[in-house]
Every structure is written in C-alpha cells, then in structure tokens.
mmCIF file of N, CA and C in Angstrom:
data_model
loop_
_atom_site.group_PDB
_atom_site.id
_atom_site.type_symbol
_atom_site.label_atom_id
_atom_site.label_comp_id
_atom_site.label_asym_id
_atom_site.label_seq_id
_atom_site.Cartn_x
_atom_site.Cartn_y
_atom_site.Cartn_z
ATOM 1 N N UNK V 1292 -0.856 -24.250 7.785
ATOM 2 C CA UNK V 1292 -0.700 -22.935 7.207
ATOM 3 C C UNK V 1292 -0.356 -23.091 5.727
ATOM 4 N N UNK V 1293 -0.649 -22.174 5.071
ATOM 5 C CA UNK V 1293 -0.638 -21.975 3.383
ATOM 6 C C UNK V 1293 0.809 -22.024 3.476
ATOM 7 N N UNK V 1294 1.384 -22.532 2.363
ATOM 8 C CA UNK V 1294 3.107 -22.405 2.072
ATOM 9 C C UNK V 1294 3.228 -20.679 1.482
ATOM 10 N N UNK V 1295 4.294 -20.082 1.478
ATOM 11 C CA UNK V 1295 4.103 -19.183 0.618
ATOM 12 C C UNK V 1295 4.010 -18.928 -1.004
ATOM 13 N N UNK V 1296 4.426 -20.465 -1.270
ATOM 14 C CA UNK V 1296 4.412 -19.959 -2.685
ATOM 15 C C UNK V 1296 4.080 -21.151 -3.399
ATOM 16 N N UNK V 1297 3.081 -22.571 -2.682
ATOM 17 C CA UNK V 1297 3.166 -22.911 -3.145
ATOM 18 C C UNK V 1297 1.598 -23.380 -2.223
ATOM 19 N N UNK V 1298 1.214 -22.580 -1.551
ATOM 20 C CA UNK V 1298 -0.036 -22.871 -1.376
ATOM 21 C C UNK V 1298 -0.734 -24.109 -0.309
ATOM 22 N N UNK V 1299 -1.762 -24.594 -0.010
ATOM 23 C CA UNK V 1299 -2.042 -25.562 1.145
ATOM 24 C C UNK V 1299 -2.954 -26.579 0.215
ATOM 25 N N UNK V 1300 -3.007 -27.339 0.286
ATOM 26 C CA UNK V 1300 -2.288 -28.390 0.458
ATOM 27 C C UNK V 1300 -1.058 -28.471 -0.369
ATOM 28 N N UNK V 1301 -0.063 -28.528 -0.363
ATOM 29 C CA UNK V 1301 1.331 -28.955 -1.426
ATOM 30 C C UNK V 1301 1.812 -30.072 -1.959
ATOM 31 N N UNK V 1302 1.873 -30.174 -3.335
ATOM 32 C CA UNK V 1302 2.315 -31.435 -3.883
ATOM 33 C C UNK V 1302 3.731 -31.422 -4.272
ATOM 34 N N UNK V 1303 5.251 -31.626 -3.862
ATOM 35 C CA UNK V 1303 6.674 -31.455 -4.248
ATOM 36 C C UNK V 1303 6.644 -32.883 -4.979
ATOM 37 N N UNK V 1304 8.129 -32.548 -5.928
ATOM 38 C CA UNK V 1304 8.507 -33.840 -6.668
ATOM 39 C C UNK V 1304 9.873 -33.703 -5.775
ATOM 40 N N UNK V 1305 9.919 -35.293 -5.672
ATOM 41 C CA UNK V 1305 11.608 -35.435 -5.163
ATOM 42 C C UNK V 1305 12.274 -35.907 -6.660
ATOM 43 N N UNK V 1306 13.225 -35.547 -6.341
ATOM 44 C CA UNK V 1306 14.458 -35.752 -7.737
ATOM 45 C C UNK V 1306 14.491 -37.368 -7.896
ATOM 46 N N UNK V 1307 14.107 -37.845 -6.830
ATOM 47 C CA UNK V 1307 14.086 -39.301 -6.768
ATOM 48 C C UNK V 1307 13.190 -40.367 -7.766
ATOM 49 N N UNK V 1308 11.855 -39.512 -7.800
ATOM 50 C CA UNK V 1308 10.888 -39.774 -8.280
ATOM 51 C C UNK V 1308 10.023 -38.845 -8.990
ATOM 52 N N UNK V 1309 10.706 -38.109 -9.936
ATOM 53 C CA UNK V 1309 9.404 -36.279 -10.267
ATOM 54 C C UNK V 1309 8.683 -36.692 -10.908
ATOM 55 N N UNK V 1310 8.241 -38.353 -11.070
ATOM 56 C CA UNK V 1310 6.726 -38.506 -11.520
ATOM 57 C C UNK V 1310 5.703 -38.905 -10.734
ATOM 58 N N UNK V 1311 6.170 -38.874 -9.548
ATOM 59 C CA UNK V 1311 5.189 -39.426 -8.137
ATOM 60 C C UNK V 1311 4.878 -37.884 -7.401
ATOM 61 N N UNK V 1312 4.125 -37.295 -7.475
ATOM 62 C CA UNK V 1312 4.038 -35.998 -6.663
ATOM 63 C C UNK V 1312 3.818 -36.328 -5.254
ATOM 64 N N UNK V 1313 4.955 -36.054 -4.316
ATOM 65 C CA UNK V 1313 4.451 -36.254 -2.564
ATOM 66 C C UNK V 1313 3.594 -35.075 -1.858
ATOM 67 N N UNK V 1314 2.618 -35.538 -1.197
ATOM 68 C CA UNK V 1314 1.615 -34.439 -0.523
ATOM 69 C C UNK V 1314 2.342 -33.872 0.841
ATOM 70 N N UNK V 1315 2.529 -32.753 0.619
ATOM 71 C CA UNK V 1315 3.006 -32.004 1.863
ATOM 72 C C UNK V 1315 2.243 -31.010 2.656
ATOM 73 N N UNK V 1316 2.135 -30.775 4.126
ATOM 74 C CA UNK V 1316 1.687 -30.062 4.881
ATOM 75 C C UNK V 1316 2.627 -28.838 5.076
ATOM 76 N N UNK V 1317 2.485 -27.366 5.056
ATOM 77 C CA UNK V 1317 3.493 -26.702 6.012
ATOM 78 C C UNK V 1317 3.595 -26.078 7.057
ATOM 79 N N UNK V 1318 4.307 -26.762 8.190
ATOM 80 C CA UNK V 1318 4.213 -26.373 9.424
ATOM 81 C C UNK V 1318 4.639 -25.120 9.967
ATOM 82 N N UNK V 1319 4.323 -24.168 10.316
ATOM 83 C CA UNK V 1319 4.863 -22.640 11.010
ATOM 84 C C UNK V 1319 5.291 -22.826 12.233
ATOM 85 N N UNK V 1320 6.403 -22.733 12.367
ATOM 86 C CA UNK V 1320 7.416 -22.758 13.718
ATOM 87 C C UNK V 1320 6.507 -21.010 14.562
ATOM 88 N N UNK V 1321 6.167 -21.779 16.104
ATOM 89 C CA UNK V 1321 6.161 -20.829 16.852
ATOM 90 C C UNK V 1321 7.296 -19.650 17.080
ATOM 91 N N UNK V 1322 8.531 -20.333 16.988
ATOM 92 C CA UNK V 1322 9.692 -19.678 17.740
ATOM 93 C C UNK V 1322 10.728 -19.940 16.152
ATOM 94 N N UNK V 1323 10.481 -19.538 15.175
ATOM 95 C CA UNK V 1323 11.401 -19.436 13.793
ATOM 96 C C UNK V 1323 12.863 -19.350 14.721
ATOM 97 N N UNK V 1324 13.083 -18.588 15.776
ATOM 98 C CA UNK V 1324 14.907 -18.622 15.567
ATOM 99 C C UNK V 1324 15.087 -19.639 16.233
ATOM 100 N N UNK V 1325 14.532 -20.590 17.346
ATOM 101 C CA UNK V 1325 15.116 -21.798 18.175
ATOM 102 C C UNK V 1325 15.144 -22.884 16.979
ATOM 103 N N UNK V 1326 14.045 -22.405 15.717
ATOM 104 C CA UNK V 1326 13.627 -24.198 14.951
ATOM 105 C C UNK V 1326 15.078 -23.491 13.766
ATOM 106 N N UNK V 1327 15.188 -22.151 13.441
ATOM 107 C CA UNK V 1327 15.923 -21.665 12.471
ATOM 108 C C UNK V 1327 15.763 -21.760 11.001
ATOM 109 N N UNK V 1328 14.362 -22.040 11.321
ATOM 110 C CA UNK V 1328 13.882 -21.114 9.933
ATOM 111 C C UNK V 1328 12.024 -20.998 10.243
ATOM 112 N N UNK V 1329 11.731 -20.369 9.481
ATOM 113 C CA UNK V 1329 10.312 -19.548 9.573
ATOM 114 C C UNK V 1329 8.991 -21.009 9.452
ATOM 115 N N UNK V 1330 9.271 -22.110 8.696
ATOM 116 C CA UNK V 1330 8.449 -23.257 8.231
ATOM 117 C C UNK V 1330 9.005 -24.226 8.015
ATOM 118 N N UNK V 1331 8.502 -25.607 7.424
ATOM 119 C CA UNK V 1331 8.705 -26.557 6.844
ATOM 120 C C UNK V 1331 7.735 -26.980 6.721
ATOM 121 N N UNK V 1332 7.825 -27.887 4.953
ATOM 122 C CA UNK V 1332 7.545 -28.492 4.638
ATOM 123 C C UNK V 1332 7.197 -30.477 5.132
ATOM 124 N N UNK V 1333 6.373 -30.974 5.585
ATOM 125 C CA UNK V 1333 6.162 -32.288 5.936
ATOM 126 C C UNK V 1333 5.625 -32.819 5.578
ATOM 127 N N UNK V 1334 5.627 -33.999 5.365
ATOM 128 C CA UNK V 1334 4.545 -35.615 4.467
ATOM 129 C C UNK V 1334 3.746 -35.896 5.681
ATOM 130 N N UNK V 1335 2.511 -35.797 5.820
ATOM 131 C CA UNK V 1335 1.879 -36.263 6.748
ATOM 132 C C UNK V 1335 1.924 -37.552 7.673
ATOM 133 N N UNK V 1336 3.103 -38.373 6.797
ATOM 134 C CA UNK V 1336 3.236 -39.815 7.493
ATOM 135 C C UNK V 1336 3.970 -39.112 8.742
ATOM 136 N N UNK V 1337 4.567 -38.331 9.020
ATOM 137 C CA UNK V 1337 5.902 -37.530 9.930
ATOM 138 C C UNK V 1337 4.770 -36.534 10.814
ATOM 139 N N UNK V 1338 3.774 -36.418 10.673
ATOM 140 C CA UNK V 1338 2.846 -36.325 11.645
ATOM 141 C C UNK V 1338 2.242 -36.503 12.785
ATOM 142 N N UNK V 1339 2.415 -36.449 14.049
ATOM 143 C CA UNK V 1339 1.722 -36.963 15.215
ATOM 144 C C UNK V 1339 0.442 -35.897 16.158
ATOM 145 N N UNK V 1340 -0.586 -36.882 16.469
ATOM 146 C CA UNK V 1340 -1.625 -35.961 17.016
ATOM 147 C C UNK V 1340 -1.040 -35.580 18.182
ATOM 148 N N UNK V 1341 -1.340 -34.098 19.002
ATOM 149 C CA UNK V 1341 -0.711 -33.615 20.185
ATOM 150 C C UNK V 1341 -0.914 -34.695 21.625
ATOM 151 N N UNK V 1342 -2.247 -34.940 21.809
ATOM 152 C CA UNK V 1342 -2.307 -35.738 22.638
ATOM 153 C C UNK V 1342 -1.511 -37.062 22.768
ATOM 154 N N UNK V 1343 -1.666 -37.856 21.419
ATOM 155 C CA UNK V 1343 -0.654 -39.157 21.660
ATOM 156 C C UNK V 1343 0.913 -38.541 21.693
ATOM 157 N N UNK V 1344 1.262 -37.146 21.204
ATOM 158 C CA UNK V 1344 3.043 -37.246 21.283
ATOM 159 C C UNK V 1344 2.999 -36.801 23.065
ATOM 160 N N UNK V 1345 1.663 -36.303 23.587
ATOM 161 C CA UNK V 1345 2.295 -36.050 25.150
ATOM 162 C C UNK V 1345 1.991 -37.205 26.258
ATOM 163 N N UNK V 1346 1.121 -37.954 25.337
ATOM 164 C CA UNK V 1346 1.448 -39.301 26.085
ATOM 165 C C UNK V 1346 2.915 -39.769 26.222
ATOM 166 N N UNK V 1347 3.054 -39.996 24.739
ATOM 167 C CA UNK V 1347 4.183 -40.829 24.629
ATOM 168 C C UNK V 1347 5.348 -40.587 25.566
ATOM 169 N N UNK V 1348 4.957 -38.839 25.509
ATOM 170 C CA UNK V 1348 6.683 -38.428 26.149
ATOM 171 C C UNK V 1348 6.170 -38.071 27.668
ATOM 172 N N UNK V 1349 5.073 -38.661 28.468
ATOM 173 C CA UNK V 1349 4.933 -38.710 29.508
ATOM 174 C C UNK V 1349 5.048 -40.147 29.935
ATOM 175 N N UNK V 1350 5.081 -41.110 29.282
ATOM 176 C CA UNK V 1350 5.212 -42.326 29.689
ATOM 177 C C UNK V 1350 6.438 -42.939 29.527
ATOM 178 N N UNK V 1351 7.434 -42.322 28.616
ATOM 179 C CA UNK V 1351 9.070 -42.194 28.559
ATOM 180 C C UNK V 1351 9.355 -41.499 29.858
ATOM 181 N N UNK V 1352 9.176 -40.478 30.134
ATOM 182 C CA UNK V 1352 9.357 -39.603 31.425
ATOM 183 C C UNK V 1352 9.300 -40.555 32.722
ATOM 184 N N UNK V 1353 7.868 -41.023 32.650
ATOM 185 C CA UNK V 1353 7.423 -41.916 33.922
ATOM 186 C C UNK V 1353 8.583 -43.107 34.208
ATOM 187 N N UNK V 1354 9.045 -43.714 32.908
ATOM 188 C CA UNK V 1354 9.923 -45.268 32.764
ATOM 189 C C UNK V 1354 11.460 -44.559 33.536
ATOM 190 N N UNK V 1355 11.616 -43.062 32.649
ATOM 191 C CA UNK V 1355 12.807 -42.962 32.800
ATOM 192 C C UNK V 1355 13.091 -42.377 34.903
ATOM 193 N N UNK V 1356 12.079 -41.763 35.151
ATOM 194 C CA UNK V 1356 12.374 -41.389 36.412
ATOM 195 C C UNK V 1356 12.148 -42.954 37.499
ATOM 196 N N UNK V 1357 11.285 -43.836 36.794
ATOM 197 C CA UNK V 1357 11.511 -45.117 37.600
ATOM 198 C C UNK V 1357 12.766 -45.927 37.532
ATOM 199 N N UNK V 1358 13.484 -45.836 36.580
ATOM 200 C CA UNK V 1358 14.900 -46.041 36.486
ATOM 201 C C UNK V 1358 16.014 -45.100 36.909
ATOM 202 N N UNK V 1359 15.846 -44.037 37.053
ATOM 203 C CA UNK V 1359 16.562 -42.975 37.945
ATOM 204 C C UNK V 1359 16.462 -43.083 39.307
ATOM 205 N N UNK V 1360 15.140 -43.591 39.694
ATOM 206 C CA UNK V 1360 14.872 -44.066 41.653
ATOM 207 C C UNK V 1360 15.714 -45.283 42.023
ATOM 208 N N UNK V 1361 15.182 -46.309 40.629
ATOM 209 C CA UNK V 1361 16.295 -47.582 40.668
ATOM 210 C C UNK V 1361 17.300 -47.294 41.153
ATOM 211 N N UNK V 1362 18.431 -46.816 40.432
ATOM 212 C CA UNK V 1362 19.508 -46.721 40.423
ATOM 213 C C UNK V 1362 20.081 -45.590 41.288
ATOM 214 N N UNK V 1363 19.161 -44.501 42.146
ATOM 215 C CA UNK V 1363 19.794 -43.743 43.275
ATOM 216 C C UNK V 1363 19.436 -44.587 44.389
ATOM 217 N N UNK V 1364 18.505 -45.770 44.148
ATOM 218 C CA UNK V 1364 18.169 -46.308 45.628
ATOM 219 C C UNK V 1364 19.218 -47.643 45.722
ATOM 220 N N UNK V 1365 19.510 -48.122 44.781
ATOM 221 C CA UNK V 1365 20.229 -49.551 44.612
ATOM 222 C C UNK V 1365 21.352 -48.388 44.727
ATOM 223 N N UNK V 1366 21.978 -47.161 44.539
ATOM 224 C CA UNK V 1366 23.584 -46.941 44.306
ATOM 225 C C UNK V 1366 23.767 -46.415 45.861
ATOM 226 N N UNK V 1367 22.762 -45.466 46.577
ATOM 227 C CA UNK V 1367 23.114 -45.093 47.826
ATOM 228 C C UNK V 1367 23.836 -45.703 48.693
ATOM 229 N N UNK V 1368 24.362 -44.940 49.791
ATOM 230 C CA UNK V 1368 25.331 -45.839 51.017
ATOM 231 C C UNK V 1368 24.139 -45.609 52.290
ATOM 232 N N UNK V 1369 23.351 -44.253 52.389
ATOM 233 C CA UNK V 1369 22.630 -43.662 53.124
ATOM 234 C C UNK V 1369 20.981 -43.719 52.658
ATOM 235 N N UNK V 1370 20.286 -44.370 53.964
ATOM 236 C CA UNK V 1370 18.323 -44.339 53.467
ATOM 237 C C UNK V 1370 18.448 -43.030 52.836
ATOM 238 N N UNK V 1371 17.525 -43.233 51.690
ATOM 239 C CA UNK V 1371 16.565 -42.184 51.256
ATOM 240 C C UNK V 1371 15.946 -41.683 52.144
ATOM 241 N N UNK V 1372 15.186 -40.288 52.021
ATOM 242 C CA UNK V 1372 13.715 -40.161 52.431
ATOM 243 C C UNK V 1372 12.570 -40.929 51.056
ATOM 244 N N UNK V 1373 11.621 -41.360 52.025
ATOM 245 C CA UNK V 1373 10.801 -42.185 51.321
ATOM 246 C C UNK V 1373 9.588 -41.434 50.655
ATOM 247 N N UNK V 1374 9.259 -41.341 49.448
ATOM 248 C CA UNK V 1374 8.575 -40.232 49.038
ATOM 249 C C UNK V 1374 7.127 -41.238 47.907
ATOM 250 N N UNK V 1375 6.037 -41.128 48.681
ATOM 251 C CA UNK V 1375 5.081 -42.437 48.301
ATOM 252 C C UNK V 1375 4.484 -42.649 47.057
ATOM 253 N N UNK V 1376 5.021 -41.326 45.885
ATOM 254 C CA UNK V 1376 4.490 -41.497 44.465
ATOM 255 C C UNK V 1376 5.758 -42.095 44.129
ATOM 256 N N UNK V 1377 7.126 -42.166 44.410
ATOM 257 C CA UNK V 1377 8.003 -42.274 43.486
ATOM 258 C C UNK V 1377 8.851 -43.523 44.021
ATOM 259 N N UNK V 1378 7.984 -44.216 45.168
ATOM 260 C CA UNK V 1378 8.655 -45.515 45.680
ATOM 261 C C UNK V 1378 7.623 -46.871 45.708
ATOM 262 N N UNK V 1379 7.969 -47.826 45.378
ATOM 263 C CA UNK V 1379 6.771 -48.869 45.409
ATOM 264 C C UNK V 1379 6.607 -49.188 43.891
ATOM 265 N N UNK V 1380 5.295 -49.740 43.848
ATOM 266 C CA UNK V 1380 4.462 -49.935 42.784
ATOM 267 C C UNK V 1380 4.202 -48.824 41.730
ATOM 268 N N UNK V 1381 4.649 -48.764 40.311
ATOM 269 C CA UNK V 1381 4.555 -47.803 39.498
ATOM 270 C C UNK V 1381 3.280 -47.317 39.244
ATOM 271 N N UNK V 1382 2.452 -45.972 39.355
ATOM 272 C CA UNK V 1382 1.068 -45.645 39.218
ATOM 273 C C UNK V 1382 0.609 -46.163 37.934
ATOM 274 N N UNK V 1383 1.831 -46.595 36.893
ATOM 275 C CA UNK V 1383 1.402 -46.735 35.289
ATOM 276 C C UNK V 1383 1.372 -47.977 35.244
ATOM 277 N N UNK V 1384 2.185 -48.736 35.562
ATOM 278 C CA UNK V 1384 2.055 -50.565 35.001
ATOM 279 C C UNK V 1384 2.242 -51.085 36.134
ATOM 280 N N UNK V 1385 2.008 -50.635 37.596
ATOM 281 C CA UNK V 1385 2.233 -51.702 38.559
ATOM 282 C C UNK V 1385 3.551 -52.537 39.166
ATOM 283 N N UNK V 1386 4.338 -52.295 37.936
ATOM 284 C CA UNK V 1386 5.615 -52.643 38.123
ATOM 285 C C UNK V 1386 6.409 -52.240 39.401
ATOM 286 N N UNK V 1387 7.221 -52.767 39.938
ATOM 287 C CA UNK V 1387 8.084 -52.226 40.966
ATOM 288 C C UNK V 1387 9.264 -51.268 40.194
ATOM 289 N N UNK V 1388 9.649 -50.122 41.337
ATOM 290 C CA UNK V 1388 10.621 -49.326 40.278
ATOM 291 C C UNK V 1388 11.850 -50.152 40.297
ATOM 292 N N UNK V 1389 12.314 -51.158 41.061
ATOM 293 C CA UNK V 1389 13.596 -51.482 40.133
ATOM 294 C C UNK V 1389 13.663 -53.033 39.478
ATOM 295 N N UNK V 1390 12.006 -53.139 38.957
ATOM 296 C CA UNK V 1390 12.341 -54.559 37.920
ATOM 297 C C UNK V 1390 12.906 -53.785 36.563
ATOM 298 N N UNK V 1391 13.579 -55.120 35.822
ATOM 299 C CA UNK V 1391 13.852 -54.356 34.567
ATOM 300 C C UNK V 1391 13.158 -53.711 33.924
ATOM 301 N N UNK V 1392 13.817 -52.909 32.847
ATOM 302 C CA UNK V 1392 12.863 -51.911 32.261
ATOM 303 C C UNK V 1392 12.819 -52.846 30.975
ATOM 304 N N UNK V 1393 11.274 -52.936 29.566
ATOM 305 C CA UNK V 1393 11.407 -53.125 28.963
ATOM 306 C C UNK V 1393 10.981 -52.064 27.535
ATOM 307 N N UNK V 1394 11.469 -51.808 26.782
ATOM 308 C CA UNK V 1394 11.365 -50.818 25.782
ATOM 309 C C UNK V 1394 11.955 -49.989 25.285
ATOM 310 N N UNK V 1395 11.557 -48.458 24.731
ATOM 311 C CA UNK V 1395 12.950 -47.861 24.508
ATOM 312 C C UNK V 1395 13.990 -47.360 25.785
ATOM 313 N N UNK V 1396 13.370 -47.451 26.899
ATOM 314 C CA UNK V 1396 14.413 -47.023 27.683
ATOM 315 C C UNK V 1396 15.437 -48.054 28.157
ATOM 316 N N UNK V 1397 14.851 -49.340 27.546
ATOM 317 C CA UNK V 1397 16.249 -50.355 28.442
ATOM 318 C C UNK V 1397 17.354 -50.345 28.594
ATOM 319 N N UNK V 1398 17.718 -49.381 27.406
ATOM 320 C CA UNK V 1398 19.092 -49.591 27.219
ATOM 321 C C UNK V 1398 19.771 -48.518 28.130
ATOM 322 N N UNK V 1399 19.163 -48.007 28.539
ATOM 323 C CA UNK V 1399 19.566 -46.844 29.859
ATOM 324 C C UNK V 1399 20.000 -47.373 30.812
ATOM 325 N N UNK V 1400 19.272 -48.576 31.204
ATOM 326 C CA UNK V 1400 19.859 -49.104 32.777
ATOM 327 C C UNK V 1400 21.084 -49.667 33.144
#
C-alpha cells in the first residue's frame, strides 16, 4: 500500500546514516487496534512470503506437539488412549515422537 505521505515505493534516511537512503515497503494492518497503529513502515529484508511463514509455523507446531506427546506419554502414571496420527513415527521426518528434538524447539524439552 502507498504510505500516506510519502508514497510507494519509500526511501527513509536513518539518523544513522542520512546519506544511504533505505527502501521501505508499507504494510496496512488488517486489524489497526490489535497491531496499534494503522501501518508500518518495513525494509524488505523483514519480509517473508505467506506460504514459507505457514510452513515454517506449521512445522514448529508439528515439533512442538511431538514434544508435548513426549512428555505426556513419558510423564503419565495411566495408558493413554492411543491416537494413530499423534503416536509412532512422525508424518514429517519419520522420527519417533520421543527422540530428541533438534532445532529451535530443543530447548523446550
């Protein structure tokens, strides 16, 4: 979306550098009062395509609920019910759900 006052594509100076002009995008918040304000300004490096950010945060999801089975099946006193997507072999890497985890979630376990 066009900035309001400074138009699409946008070039800002940071105080850091006001002889390097940085290229900015501006993004329009669906929901202005949850983000709390109407736009922003972004450098395209701070950019991600929709599909790879719902990968990403479906394959965080996937790690983190295989470490959540881990640790309700290793902490129980009483069997589970056995439920055949979320026990066994991981549908994503094959892994068993309670080998270690490696990546950003390790530090969870």
């Amino acid at each position: 979306s066009a900035h309001p006052k400074r138009g699409h594509p946008s070039f800002i100076s940071k105080p850091s550098a006001p002889e390097r002009p940085q290229l900015t995008v501006c993004v329009v918040f669906d929901d202005p009062a949850a983000a709390g304000e109407r736009s922003a300004l972004i450098e395209p490096r701070f950019l991600v395509p929709y599909q790879q950010a719902m990968r990403d945060m479906s394959e965080n999801l996937s790690e983190m609920l295989d470490v959540l089975m881990c640790k309700v099946s290793t902490s129980a006193e009483e069997e589970l019910p056995q439920i055949p997507e979320l026990v066994g072999p991981s549908a994503i890497g094959g892994a068993s759900v309670c080998e270690p985890v490696a990546g950003p979630l390790a530090d969870t376990v």
